[in-house]
PDB file of C-alpha atoms in Angstrom:
ATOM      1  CA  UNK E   1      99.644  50.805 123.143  1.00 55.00           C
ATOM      2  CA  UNK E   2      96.265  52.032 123.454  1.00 60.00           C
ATOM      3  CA  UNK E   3      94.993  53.791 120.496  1.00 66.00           C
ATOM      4  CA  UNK E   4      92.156  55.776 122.218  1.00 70.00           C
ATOM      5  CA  UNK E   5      94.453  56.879 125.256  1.00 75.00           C
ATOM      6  CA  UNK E   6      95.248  60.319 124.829  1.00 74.00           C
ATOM      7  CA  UNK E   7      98.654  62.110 124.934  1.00 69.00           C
ATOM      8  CA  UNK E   8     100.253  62.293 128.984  1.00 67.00           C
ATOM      9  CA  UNK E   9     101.243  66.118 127.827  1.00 65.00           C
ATOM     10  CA  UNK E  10      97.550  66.827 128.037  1.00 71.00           C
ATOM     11  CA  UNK E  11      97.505  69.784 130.340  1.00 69.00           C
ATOM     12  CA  UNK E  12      94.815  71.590 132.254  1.00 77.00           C
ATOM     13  CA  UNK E  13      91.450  72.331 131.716  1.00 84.00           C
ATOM     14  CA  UNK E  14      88.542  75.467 131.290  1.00 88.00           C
ATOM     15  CA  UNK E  15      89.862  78.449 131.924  1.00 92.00           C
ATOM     16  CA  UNK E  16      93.258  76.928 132.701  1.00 90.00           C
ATOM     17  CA  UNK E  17      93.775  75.117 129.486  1.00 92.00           C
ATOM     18  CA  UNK E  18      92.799  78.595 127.886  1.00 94.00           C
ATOM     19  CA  UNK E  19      94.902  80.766 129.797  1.00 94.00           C
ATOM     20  CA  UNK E  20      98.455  78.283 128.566  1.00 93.00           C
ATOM     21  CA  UNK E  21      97.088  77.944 124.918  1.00 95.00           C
ATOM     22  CA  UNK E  22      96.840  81.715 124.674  1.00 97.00           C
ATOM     23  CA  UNK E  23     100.517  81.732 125.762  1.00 97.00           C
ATOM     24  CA  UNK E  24     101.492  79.063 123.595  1.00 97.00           C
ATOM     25  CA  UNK E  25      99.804  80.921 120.791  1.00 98.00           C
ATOM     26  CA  UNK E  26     102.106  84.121 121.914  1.00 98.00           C
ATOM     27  CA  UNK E  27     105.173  81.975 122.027  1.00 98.00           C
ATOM     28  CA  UNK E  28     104.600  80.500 118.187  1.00 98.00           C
ATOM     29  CA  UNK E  29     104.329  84.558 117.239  1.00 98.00           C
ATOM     30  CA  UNK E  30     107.187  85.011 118.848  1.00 98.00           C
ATOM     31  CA  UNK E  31     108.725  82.137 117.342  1.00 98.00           C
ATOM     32  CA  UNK E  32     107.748  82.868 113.867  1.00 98.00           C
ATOM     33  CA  UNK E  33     109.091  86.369 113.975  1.00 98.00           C
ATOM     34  CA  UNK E  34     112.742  85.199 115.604  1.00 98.00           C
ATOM     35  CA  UNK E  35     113.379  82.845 113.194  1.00 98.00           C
ATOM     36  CA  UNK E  36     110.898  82.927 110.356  1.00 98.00           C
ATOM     37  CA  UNK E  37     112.117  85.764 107.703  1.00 98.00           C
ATOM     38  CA  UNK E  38     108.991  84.856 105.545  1.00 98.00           C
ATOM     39  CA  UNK E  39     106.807  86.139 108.570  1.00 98.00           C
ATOM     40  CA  UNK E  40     108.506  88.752 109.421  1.00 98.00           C
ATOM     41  CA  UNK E  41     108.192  89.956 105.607  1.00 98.00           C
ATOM     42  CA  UNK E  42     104.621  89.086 105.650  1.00 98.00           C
ATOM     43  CA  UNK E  43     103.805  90.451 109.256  1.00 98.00           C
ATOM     44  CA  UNK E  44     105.606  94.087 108.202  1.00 98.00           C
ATOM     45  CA  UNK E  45     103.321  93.562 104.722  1.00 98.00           C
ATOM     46  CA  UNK E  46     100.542  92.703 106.751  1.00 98.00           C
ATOM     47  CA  UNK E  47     101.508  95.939 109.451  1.00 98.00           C
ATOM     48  CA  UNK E  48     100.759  98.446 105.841  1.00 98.00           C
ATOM     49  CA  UNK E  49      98.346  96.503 104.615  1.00 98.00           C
ATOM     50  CA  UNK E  50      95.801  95.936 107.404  1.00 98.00           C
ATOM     51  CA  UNK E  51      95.532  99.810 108.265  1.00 98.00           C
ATOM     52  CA  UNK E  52      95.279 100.659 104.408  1.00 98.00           C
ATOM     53  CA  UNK E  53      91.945  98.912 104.257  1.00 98.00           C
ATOM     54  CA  UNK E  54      90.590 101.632 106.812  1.00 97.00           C
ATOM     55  CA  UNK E  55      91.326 104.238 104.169  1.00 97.00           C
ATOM     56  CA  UNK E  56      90.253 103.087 100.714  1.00 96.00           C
ATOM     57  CA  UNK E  57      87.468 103.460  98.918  1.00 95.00           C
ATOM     58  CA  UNK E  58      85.893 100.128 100.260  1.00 97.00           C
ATOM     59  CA  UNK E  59      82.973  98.922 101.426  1.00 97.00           C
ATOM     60  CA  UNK E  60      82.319  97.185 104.949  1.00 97.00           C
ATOM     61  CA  UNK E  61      83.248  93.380 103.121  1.00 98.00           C
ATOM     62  CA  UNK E  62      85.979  94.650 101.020  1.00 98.00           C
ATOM     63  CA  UNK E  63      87.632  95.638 103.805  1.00 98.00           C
ATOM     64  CA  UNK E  64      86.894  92.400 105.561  1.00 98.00           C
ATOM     65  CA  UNK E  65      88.325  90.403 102.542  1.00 98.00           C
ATOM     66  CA  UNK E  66      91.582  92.714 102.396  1.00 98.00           C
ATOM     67  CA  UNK E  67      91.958  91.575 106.326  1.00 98.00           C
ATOM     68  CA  UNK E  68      91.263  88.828 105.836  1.00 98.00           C
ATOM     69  CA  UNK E  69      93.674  88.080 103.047  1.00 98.00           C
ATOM     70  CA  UNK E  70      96.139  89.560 104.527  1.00 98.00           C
ATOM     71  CA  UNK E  71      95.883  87.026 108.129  1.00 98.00           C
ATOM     72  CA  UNK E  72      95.276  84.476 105.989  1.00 98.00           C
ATOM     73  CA  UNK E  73      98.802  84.502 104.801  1.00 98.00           C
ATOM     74  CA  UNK E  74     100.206  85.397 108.135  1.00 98.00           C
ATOM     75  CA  UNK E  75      98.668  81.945 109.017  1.00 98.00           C
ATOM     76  CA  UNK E  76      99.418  80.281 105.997  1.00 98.00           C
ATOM     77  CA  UNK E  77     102.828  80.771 107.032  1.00 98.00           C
ATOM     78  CA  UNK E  78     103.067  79.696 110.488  1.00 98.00           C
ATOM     79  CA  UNK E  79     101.745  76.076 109.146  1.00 98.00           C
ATOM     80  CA  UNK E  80     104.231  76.448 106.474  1.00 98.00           C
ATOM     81  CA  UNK E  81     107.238  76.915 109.298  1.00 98.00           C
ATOM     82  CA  UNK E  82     105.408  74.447 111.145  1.00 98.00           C
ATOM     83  CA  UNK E  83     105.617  71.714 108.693  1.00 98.00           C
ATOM     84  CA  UNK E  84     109.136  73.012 107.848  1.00 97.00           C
ATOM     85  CA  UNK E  85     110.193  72.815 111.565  1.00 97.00           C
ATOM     86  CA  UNK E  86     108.699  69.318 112.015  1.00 97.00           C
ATOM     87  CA  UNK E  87     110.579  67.495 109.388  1.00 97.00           C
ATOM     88  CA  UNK E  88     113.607  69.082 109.885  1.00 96.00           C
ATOM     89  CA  UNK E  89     113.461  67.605 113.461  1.00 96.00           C
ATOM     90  CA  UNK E  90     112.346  64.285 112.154  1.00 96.00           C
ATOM     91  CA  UNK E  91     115.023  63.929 110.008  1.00 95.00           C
ATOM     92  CA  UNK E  92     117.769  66.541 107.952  1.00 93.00           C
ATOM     93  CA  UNK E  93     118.286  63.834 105.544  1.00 95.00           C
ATOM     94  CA  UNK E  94     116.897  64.282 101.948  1.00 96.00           C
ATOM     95  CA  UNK E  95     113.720  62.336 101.408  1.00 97.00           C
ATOM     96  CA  UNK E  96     111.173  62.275  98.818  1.00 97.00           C
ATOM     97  CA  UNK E  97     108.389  62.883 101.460  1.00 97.00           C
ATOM     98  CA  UNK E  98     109.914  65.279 103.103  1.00 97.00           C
ATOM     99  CA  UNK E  99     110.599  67.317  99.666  1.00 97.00           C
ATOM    100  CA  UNK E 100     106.951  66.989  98.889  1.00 98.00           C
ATOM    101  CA  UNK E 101     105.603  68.247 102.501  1.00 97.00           C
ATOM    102  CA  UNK E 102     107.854  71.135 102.215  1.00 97.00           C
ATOM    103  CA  UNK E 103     106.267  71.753  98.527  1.00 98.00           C
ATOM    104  CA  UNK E 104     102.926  71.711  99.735  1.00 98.00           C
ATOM    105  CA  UNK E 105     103.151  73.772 102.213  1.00 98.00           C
ATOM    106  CA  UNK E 106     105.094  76.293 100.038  1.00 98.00           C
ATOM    107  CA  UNK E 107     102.912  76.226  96.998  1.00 98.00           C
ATOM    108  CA  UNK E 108      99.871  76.823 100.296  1.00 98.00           C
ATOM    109  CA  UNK E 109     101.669  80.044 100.809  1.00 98.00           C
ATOM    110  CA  UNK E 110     101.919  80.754  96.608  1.00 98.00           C
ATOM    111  CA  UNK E 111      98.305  80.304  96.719  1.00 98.00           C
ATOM    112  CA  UNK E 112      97.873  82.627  99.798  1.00 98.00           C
ATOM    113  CA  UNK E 113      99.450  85.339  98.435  1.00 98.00           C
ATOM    114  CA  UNK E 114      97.817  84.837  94.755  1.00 98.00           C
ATOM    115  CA  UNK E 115      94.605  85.462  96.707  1.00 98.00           C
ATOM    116  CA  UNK E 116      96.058  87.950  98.526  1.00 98.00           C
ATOM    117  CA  UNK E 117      96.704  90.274  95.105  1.00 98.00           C
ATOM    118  CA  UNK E 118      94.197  89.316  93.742  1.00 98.00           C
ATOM    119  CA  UNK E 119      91.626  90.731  96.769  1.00 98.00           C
ATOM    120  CA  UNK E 120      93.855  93.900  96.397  1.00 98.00           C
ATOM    121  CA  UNK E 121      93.337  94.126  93.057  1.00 98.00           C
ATOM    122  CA  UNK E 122      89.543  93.086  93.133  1.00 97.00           C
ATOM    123  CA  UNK E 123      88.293  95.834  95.866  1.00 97.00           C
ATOM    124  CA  UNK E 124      90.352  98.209  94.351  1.00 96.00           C
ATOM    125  CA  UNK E 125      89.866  98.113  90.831  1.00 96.00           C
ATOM    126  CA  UNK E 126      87.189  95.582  90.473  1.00 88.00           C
TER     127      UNK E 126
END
């Protein structure tokens, strides 16, 4: 095997290859709201959040970093699922490594939404 050939599913590309990657992106949304009850939390969280930074008492880059913080988890979580979906199709059996890639990606998300508050807290009462 080749190690510098690149994968056959390689699709189109310039405007082509942008066009399916922007539906790709809508299908992992869509994805990640169907089965995903952590995004669907953090997407409704998100939904409050986002148009509460338009009406505090912020400046231009506190509101950036509430907006930020807030799609930051929404991402955070769709890598999280990700990973989650990946080893679960590798393999259901218990492993070590897949305990530990499942951590990781959870403890990601801990992190997210520790910075999360914490912007919240910092723009609002900082």
């Amino acid at each position: 095997m080749n190690p510098h050939k690149e994968s056959p599913f390689k699709g189109k590309t310039g405007v082509r290859r942008l066009i399916n990657a922007f539906g790709y992106s809508i299908d992992g949304l869509k994805a990640a709201f169907t089965h995903e009850d952590a995004f669907r939390q953090l997407a409704l969280l998100a939904l409050a959040l986002i148009p509460l930074a338009f009406f505090i008492d912020a400046t231009g880059v506190g509101r950036a970093l509430l907006i930020a913080s807030s799609l930051a988890t929404l991402i955070i979580e769709l890598l999280n699922s990700a990973i989650e979906a990946a080893v679960d199709h590798t393999s259901l059996e218990r492993h070590p490594l897949a305990k530990r890639a499942k951590d990781m990606g959870s403890a990601a998300q801990l992190l997210g939404l520790i910075n999360l508050a914490s912007m919240w807290a910092l723009v609002l009462w900082g």
